[in-house]
Short mmCIF file of C-alpha atoms in Angstrom, two decimals:
data_model
loop_
_atom_site.label_atom_id
_atom_site.label_comp_id
_atom_site.label_asym_id
_atom_site.label_seq_id
_atom_site.Cartn_x
_atom_site.Cartn_y
_atom_site.Cartn_z
CA MET A 1 6.57 25.50 11.25
CA SER A 2 6.24 22.66 13.92
CA GLY A 3 2.52 22.39 12.81
CA LEU A 4 3.67 22.00 9.08
CA PHE A 5 6.30 19.67 10.07
CA GLU A 6 3.85 17.35 11.91
CA VAL A 7 1.43 17.54 8.97
CA ARG A 8 3.95 16.25 6.55
CA ARG A 9 5.27 13.51 9.00
CA ARG A 10 1.60 12.23 9.69
CA VAL A 11 1.00 12.14 5.69
CA ALA A 12 4.40 10.20 5.25
CA HIS A 13 2.97 7.77 7.76
CA GLY A 14 -0.35 7.26 5.77
CA ALA A 15 -2.50 9.66 7.72
CA GLY A 16 -5.52 11.00 6.08
CA LEU A 17 -6.85 14.66 6.21
CA GLU A 18 -8.47 14.23 9.44
CA ALA A 19 -5.38 13.26 11.27
CA ALA A 20 -3.46 16.06 9.55
CA VAL A 21 -6.12 18.47 10.98
CA ALA A 22 -5.51 17.20 14.38
CA ALA A 23 -1.65 17.69 14.00
CA GLY A 24 -2.00 21.32 12.38
CA GLU A 25 -4.09 23.16 14.97
CA SER A 26 -1.20 25.61 15.05
CA LEU A 27 -1.51 26.66 11.53
CA ALA A 28 -3.04 29.97 10.98
CA SER A 29 -6.16 28.81 9.08
CA ALA A 30 -8.12 25.81 7.74
CA GLY A 31 -7.10 27.14 4.40
CA ALA A 32 -3.30 27.21 5.26
CA LEU A 33 -3.77 23.64 6.79
CA LEU A 34 -5.38 22.44 3.55
CA SER A 35 -2.73 23.76 1.40
CA ALA A 36 -0.06 22.23 3.66
CA TRP A 37 -1.60 18.78 3.53
CA GLU A 38 -1.85 19.10 -0.18
CA ALA A 39 1.73 20.01 -0.39
CA ALA A 40 2.86 17.16 1.70
CA ARG A 41 0.78 14.73 -0.04
CA ARG A 42 2.57 15.64 -3.27
CA GLU A 43 5.89 15.27 -1.79
CA VAL A 44 5.41 12.15 0.01
CA GLU A 45 2.99 10.22 -2.35
CA GLY A 46 3.53 11.95 -5.90
CA ALA A 47 6.37 13.57 -7.95
CA GLY A 48 7.03 16.58 -5.69
CA ASP A 49 5.04 19.68 -5.55
CA VAL A 50 5.89 21.34 -9.22
CA VAL A 51 5.43 18.29 -11.14
CA GLN A 52 2.39 16.77 -9.25
CA ARG A 53 0.46 19.88 -9.78
CA LEU A 54 0.64 19.23 -13.42
CA LEU A 55 -0.26 15.38 -12.98
CA ASP A 56 -3.18 16.25 -11.03
CA GLU A 57 -4.64 18.34 -13.76
CA ARG A 58 -7.38 17.08 -15.61
CA GLY A 59 -6.67 15.87 -19.30
CA VAL A 60 -2.83 15.68 -18.56
CA THR A 61 -1.76 12.55 -20.18
CA ASP A 62 2.14 12.94 -19.75
CA VAL A 63 4.74 15.01 -17.87
CA VAL A 64 8.43 14.91 -18.86
CA VAL A 65 11.45 16.36 -17.24
CA HIS A 66 14.64 16.98 -18.98
CA SER A 67 17.54 18.30 -17.38
CA GLY A 68 15.36 20.59 -15.07
CA ARG A 69 13.06 21.62 -17.87
CA VAL A 70 9.36 20.38 -17.42
CA TRP A 71 7.10 19.39 -20.41
CA VAL A 72 3.35 18.54 -20.31
CA ASP A 73 1.05 16.98 -22.61
CA ARG A 74 -2.59 17.88 -22.24
CA GLY A 75 -3.80 15.96 -25.00
CA ALA A 76 -2.59 18.19 -28.05
CA GLY A 77 1.03 17.36 -28.03
CA VAL A 78 3.87 18.01 -25.71
CA GLU A 79 4.59 21.74 -24.77
CA ASP A 80 6.69 23.66 -22.41
CA ALA A 81 4.87 23.68 -18.91
CA GLY A 82 6.29 27.21 -18.16
CA VAL A 83 7.82 25.87 -14.82
CA ALA A 84 11.43 24.69 -14.06
CA LEU A 85 13.02 22.32 -11.35
CA GLY A 86 16.40 24.31 -11.65
CA GLY A 87 18.90 22.28 -13.21
CA GLU A 88 20.61 18.87 -13.75
CA ARG A 89 21.34 18.36 -10.14
CA GLU A 90 17.60 18.99 -9.22
CA ALA A 91 16.45 16.67 -12.02
CA ARG A 92 18.72 14.05 -11.00
CA ALA A 93 17.69 14.31 -7.25
CA LEU A 94 14.11 14.12 -8.14
CA ALA A 95 14.65 11.14 -10.28
CA VAL A 96 16.41 9.10 -7.54
CA GLN A 97 13.75 10.23 -5.17
CA LEU A 98 10.87 9.09 -7.44
CA ALA A 99 12.56 5.88 -7.95
CA ALA A 100 12.77 5.22 -4.34
CA ARG A 101 9.09 5.90 -3.88
CA ALA A 102 8.49 3.49 -6.72
CA GLY A 103 10.46 0.77 -4.74
CA VAL A 104 13.30 0.50 -7.28
CA ARG A 105 16.97 1.76 -7.18
CA LEU A 106 18.31 4.43 -9.53
CA ASP A 107 22.11 4.98 -9.58
CA ASP A 108 25.17 4.50 -11.77
CA SER A 109 24.78 0.79 -11.65
CA ARG A 110 21.46 0.78 -12.76
CA PRO A 111 20.62 4.01 -14.66
CA ILE A 112 17.42 3.26 -16.25
CA VAL A 113 14.24 2.29 -14.35
CA ASP A 114 10.67 1.75 -14.53
CA GLY A 115 8.13 1.76 -11.60
CA VAL A 116 4.84 3.01 -10.27
CA LEU A 117 4.68 5.72 -7.63
CA PRO A 118 2.11 5.24 -4.78
CA SER A 119 -0.28 7.65 -6.60
CA GLY A 120 -0.54 5.38 -9.35
CA VAL A 121 1.72 7.41 -11.62
CA ARG A 122 3.87 5.39 -13.99
CA LEU A 123 7.57 6.33 -13.75
CA HIS A 124 10.46 5.86 -16.35
CA ALA A 125 13.64 7.50 -15.45
CA VAL A 126 17.11 7.62 -17.14
CA ILE A 127 20.35 9.42 -15.76
CA PRO A 128 23.54 10.22 -17.46
CA PRO A 129 25.80 8.59 -18.79
CA VAL A 130 23.09 6.78 -20.76
CA ALA A 131 20.94 9.96 -21.00
CA ALA A 132 23.72 12.06 -22.65
CA ASP A 133 21.90 15.37 -22.21
CA GLY A 134 20.93 15.01 -18.56
CA THR A 135 18.56 13.36 -16.40
CA SER A 136 15.18 12.37 -18.27
CA ILE A 137 12.02 11.54 -16.27
CA SER A 138 8.75 10.61 -17.91
CA LEU A 139 5.46 10.37 -15.67
CA ARG A 140 2.17 9.06 -16.82
CA PRO A 141 -0.75 9.53 -14.64
CA LEU A 142 -3.22 6.62 -13.90
CA ARG A 143 -6.59 7.64 -15.42
CA PRO A 144 -7.43 5.50 -18.41
CA GLY A 145 -10.79 4.32 -16.73
CA ASP A 146 -12.16 7.84 -16.89
CA PHE A 147 -14.01 7.25 -20.42
CA GLY A 148 -16.46 4.51 -21.35
CA LEU A 149 -16.78 4.00 -25.20
CA ALA A 150 -19.54 6.36 -25.68
CA GLU A 151 -17.46 9.10 -24.23
CA LEU A 152 -14.62 8.06 -26.51
CA VAL A 153 -17.16 8.47 -29.68
CA ARG A 154 -18.12 11.80 -28.62
CA ARG A 155 -14.38 12.75 -28.44
CA GLY A 156 -13.89 11.41 -31.64
CA MET A 157 -11.58 8.64 -31.12
CA CYS A 158 -14.12 6.52 -33.13
CA ASP A 159 -17.46 7.18 -34.66
CA GLU A 160 -20.69 5.40 -34.27
CA GLY A 161 -19.87 2.70 -37.00
CA ALA A 162 -16.41 1.69 -35.57
CA ALA A 163 -17.82 1.61 -32.15
CA GLU A 164 -20.45 -0.82 -33.29
CA VAL A 165 -17.64 -3.04 -34.68
CA LEU A 166 -15.60 -2.95 -31.29
CA ARG A 167 -18.81 -3.66 -29.36
CA ALA A 168 -19.22 -6.87 -31.54
CA LEU A 169 -15.54 -7.85 -31.07
CA VAL A 170 -16.41 -7.64 -27.26
CA HIS A 171 -19.78 -9.21 -27.14
CA GLU A 172 -18.89 -12.11 -29.65
CA ARG A 173 -15.59 -12.93 -27.62
CA ALA A 174 -13.14 -12.28 -30.31
CA ASN A 175 -9.27 -12.41 -29.36
CA VAL A 176 -8.01 -8.92 -30.35
CA VAL A 177 -4.70 -6.97 -30.68
CA ILE A 178 -4.77 -3.05 -30.12
CA VAL A 179 -1.86 -1.69 -32.03
CA GLY A 180 -0.43 1.79 -32.31
CA ALA A 181 2.46 4.43 -31.58
CA THR A 182 3.10 5.68 -28.11
CA GLY A 183 0.47 7.92 -27.04
CA THR A 184 -2.22 6.93 -29.48
CA GLY A 185 -4.56 5.76 -26.64
CA LYS A 186 -4.27 1.99 -26.75
CA THR A 187 -4.66 1.63 -22.98
CA THR A 188 -7.60 4.24 -22.99
CA LEU A 189 -9.44 2.31 -25.58
CA LEU A 190 -8.90 -1.06 -24.06
CA ALA A 191 -10.10 0.14 -20.59
CA ALA A 192 -13.24 1.39 -22.28
CA LEU A 193 -13.74 -1.94 -24.17
CA LEU A 194 -13.35 -3.94 -21.15
CA GLY A 195 -16.20 -1.90 -19.43
CA LEU A 196 -18.58 -3.61 -22.13
CA VAL A 197 -17.80 -7.14 -20.71
CA GLY A 198 -20.62 -8.83 -18.90
CA ALA A 199 -20.77 -8.18 -14.97
CA HIS A 200 -20.78 -11.96 -14.48
CA GLU A 201 -17.28 -12.23 -16.15
CA ARG A 202 -13.93 -12.58 -14.51
CA ILE A 203 -11.04 -10.40 -16.21
CA VAL A 204 -7.55 -10.92 -15.38
CA CYS A 205 -5.35 -8.08 -16.27
CA ILE A 206 -1.55 -8.58 -16.56
CA GLU A 207 0.77 -5.38 -16.72
CA GLU A 208 4.06 -4.21 -16.23
CA ALA A 209 2.64 -1.38 -14.20
CA ALA A 210 -0.94 -1.26 -13.19
CA GLU A 211 -2.73 1.31 -15.59
CA LEU A 212 -5.85 -0.45 -16.73
CA ARG A 213 -8.86 0.67 -14.52
CA PRO A 214 -11.88 -0.58 -16.64
CA ARG A 215 -15.44 0.02 -15.06
CA HIS A 216 -16.05 -3.64 -14.28
CA GLU A 217 -16.77 -5.06 -10.67
CA HIS A 218 -14.71 -8.32 -11.34
CA VAL A 219 -10.99 -7.49 -12.44
CA VAL A 220 -7.81 -9.03 -10.90
CA HIS A 221 -4.68 -6.99 -11.47
CA LEU A 222 -1.25 -9.01 -11.72
CA GLN A 223 1.79 -6.75 -12.06
CA GLN A 224 5.30 -7.57 -13.00
CA ARG A 225 7.85 -7.44 -10.29
CA ALA A 226 11.65 -6.42 -11.18
CA ALA A 227 14.50 -8.23 -9.56
CA ASN A 228 15.80 -6.89 -6.21
CA VAL A 229 19.21 -5.43 -6.00
CA GLN A 230 20.64 -8.97 -5.40
CA GLY A 231 19.19 -9.86 -8.74
CA ARG A 232 16.25 -12.08 -7.19
CA GLY A 233 12.64 -12.28 -7.00
CA GLU A 234 11.68 -11.29 -10.50
CA ILE A 235 8.23 -12.20 -11.73
CA SER A 236 7.85 -11.57 -15.47
CA LEU A 237 4.96 -10.91 -17.81
CA ALA A 238 5.25 -14.38 -19.25
CA GLU A 239 5.12 -15.98 -15.78
CA LEU A 240 1.99 -14.02 -15.05
CA VAL A 241 0.24 -15.06 -18.17
CA ARG A 242 0.88 -18.76 -17.09
CA ALA A 243 -0.51 -17.91 -13.56
CA ALA A 244 -3.37 -16.33 -15.11
CA MET A 245 -4.34 -19.54 -17.00
CA ARG A 246 -5.00 -21.12 -13.58
CA MET A 247 -7.14 -18.40 -12.06
CA ARG A 248 -10.36 -19.30 -13.80
CA PRO A 249 -10.38 -16.15 -16.05
CA ASP A 250 -13.39 -15.63 -18.56
CA ARG A 251 -10.86 -13.12 -20.27
CA ILE A 252 -7.19 -12.70 -20.12
CA VAL A 253 -5.91 -9.25 -20.87
CA LEU A 254 -2.06 -8.38 -21.43
CA GLY A 255 -1.55 -4.53 -20.96
CA GLU A 256 1.36 -4.42 -23.43
CA ALA A 257 3.25 -7.19 -25.26
CA ARG A 258 7.18 -6.40 -25.25
CA GLY A 259 8.73 -10.03 -25.42
CA ALA A 260 8.44 -13.60 -24.53
CA GLU A 261 5.14 -12.83 -22.94
CA VAL A 262 3.64 -13.01 -26.48
CA ARG A 263 4.34 -16.68 -26.97
CA GLN A 264 2.58 -17.44 -23.59
CA MET A 265 -0.40 -15.40 -24.70
CA LEU A 266 -0.82 -17.00 -27.89
CA THR A 267 -0.77 -20.33 -25.99
CA ALA A 268 -3.35 -19.16 -23.66
CA LEU A 269 -5.54 -17.92 -26.46
CA ASN A 270 -5.29 -21.26 -28.10
CA THR A 271 -6.36 -23.18 -25.13
CA GLY A 272 -9.81 -22.00 -24.70
CA HIS A 273 -9.30 -18.20 -23.36
CA SER A 274 -11.47 -16.50 -25.90
CA GLY A 275 -12.40 -13.00 -25.54
CA SER A 276 -8.97 -11.95 -24.57
CA TRP A 277 -7.03 -8.79 -25.80
CA PHE A 278 -3.50 -7.28 -25.59
CA THR A 279 -1.79 -4.15 -26.94
CA LEU A 280 1.38 -3.95 -28.90
CA HIS A 281 3.54 -1.10 -30.52
CA ALA A 282 3.18 -1.38 -34.20
CA ASN A 283 2.87 1.17 -36.95
CA SER A 284 0.12 -0.58 -39.00
CA ALA A 285 -2.01 -3.67 -39.06
CA GLU A 286 0.12 -5.12 -41.66
CA ASP A 287 3.14 -4.63 -39.48
CA VAL A 288 1.65 -7.00 -36.73
CA PRO A 289 3.14 -10.33 -38.03
CA ALA A 290 6.61 -9.20 -38.16
CA ARG A 291 6.36 -7.67 -34.82
CA LEU A 292 4.69 -10.77 -33.25
CA THR A 293 7.30 -12.87 -34.84
CA ALA A 294 10.12 -10.77 -33.43
CA LEU A 295 8.73 -10.51 -29.79
CA SER A 296 7.67 -14.18 -29.66
CA GLY A 297 10.92 -15.68 -31.05
CA LEU A 298 8.89 -18.20 -33.27
CA VAL A 299 9.70 -18.69 -36.91
CA ALA A 300 7.32 -17.15 -39.54
CA GLY A 301 5.61 -20.41 -40.21
CA GLU A 302 5.26 -21.49 -36.53
CA LEU A 303 3.77 -18.01 -35.48
CA ALA A 304 1.40 -18.25 -38.61
CA LEU A 305 -0.03 -21.64 -37.11
CA GLN A 306 -0.10 -20.13 -33.79
CA ALA A 307 -1.37 -16.58 -34.31
CA GLY A 308 -3.65 -17.55 -37.01
CA ALA A 309 -5.59 -19.82 -34.94
CA ALA A 310 -5.49 -17.65 -31.78
CA LEU A 311 -6.17 -14.05 -33.05
CA ASP A 312 -9.27 -12.56 -34.89
CA ALA A 313 -8.89 -9.08 -35.31
CA VAL A 314 -6.23 -6.01 -34.98
CA VAL A 315 -7.39 -2.60 -34.11
CA LEU A 316 -5.14 0.14 -35.33
CA LEU A 317 -5.01 3.62 -33.50
CA ARG A 318 -3.36 6.75 -34.87
CA ARG A 319 -2.41 10.03 -33.74
CA GLU A 320 -2.07 13.22 -35.65
CA GLY A 321 -1.97 16.80 -34.46
CA GLY A 322 -2.99 15.91 -30.80
CA VAL A 323 -6.07 13.91 -32.34
CA ARG A 324 -6.44 10.11 -31.85
CA TRP A 325 -8.62 7.92 -33.61
CA VAL A 326 -9.20 4.20 -34.56
CA SER A 327 -7.85 4.03 -38.00
CA GLN A 328 -8.47 0.16 -39.02
CA ILE A 329 -10.01 -2.73 -37.84
CA ALA A 330 -8.41 -5.77 -39.58
CA ALA A 331 -9.04 -9.46 -39.88
CA VAL A 332 -6.30 -11.95 -38.79
CA SER A 333 -5.75 -15.07 -40.90
CA GLY A 334 -3.28 -17.80 -42.11
CA SER A 335 -1.97 -21.15 -41.25
CA GLU A 336 1.23 -20.74 -43.44
CA VAL A 337 1.65 -17.21 -43.74
CA LEU A 338 0.09 -14.68 -41.22
CA ALA A 339 -2.09 -11.88 -42.84
CA CYS A 340 -3.76 -8.86 -41.15
CA VAL A 341 -6.28 -7.26 -43.72
CA PRO A 342 -8.06 -4.10 -43.02
CA VAL A 343 -11.85 -4.67 -43.06
CA ALA A 344 -13.04 -1.41 -41.53
CA VAL A 345 -11.00 1.73 -42.43
CA ARG A 346 -11.28 5.40 -41.30
CA ALA A 347 -8.91 7.63 -43.31
CA GLY A 348 -8.80 10.39 -40.74
CA PRO A 349 -10.65 11.79 -37.78
CA ASP A 350 -12.84 13.85 -40.21
CA HIS A 351 -13.83 10.90 -42.12
CA PRO A 352 -16.46 8.14 -41.56
CA THR A 353 -15.50 4.58 -41.20
CA ALA A 354 -15.97 2.54 -44.38
CA GLY A 355 -16.64 -1.11 -44.19
CA VAL A 356 -18.68 -1.34 -41.24
CA ALA A 357 -21.23 -3.95 -42.66
CA GLU A 358 -18.50 -6.10 -43.93
CA ALA A 359 -16.74 -5.88 -40.60
CA LEU A 360 -19.88 -6.84 -38.76
CA SER A 361 -20.56 -9.78 -41.02
CA GLN A 362 -16.75 -10.96 -40.70
CA TRP A 363 -17.05 -11.16 -37.00
CA GLN A 364 -20.25 -12.94 -36.41
CA ARG A 365 -20.39 -15.61 -33.70
CA SER A 366 -20.45 -18.31 -36.64
CA SER A 367 -16.92 -17.05 -38.06
CA LEU A 368 -15.17 -17.03 -34.66
#
């Protein structure tokens, strides 16, 4: 038991496998040592042994804990994982523990938290009384950089026609918004498209929690920081967008627009930062003007002037029955009224994308 304790202690202090081996000589075998090291890693760096095993599975996109029950999404929708943590007491203890690992406080005075674990897993946790039915934990592993655009075509997220239009948007330095509901693959698609950016270009990625890992050599990651327990030290996404403009970016990427940072992003796009992208929660391309108006705080006419000049295209993702696909690629226009008009449309994952030729013509260099 002393050998196992020492393995855990060394992992907790950042030791790798070799140091753990030196500490675990008293364990029965190399297999037992490796098992102990993996268990200690899951406890110290991840989400605990039971939940981290699920997060480590290839293909898992989300793990959810609710009042001790565990659910997992392996790409086909949420299903019962067949394991349990116990009850509400265990679920709350895990939530508090995970929040501490993410560097945030979760208690009765702050019952909702977001953060990132040392392993890169994104955490969202809510405890009672806000979570009326019991503690809720949502975990999302960091692996959006696994796929390039060709792999997404193979998996059916887009067909060759839509992929050709998306490549054109990247290469012609269009300013684009990727929209869709939660879990439609916005981050996955964005990471794949950033992998198409020229190697000589500098990309500055701004996120609430670092999820984007594009296959590109020159990416700078800026991450929002929450206020400390004294209410100080907050660094907002809007501040990071302003900072990014002074970092000699070739492209500015905002992982997800949720508030006032929309206004800063439009300012950046209107001051020469072409080829930039951000994502947004919206149910259709036609809903984008209303969403941008609500988030930016701009009146409709002012938004039309700003966004009509700044944005070129909207890419809409849908998800149905566990299948995700690029449903629409829309053109953005307007100086008095902002409009997002679908040009390339794919009715479903079993249909080809219509309007590819028109879309390619729409986004030729001369039109941007």
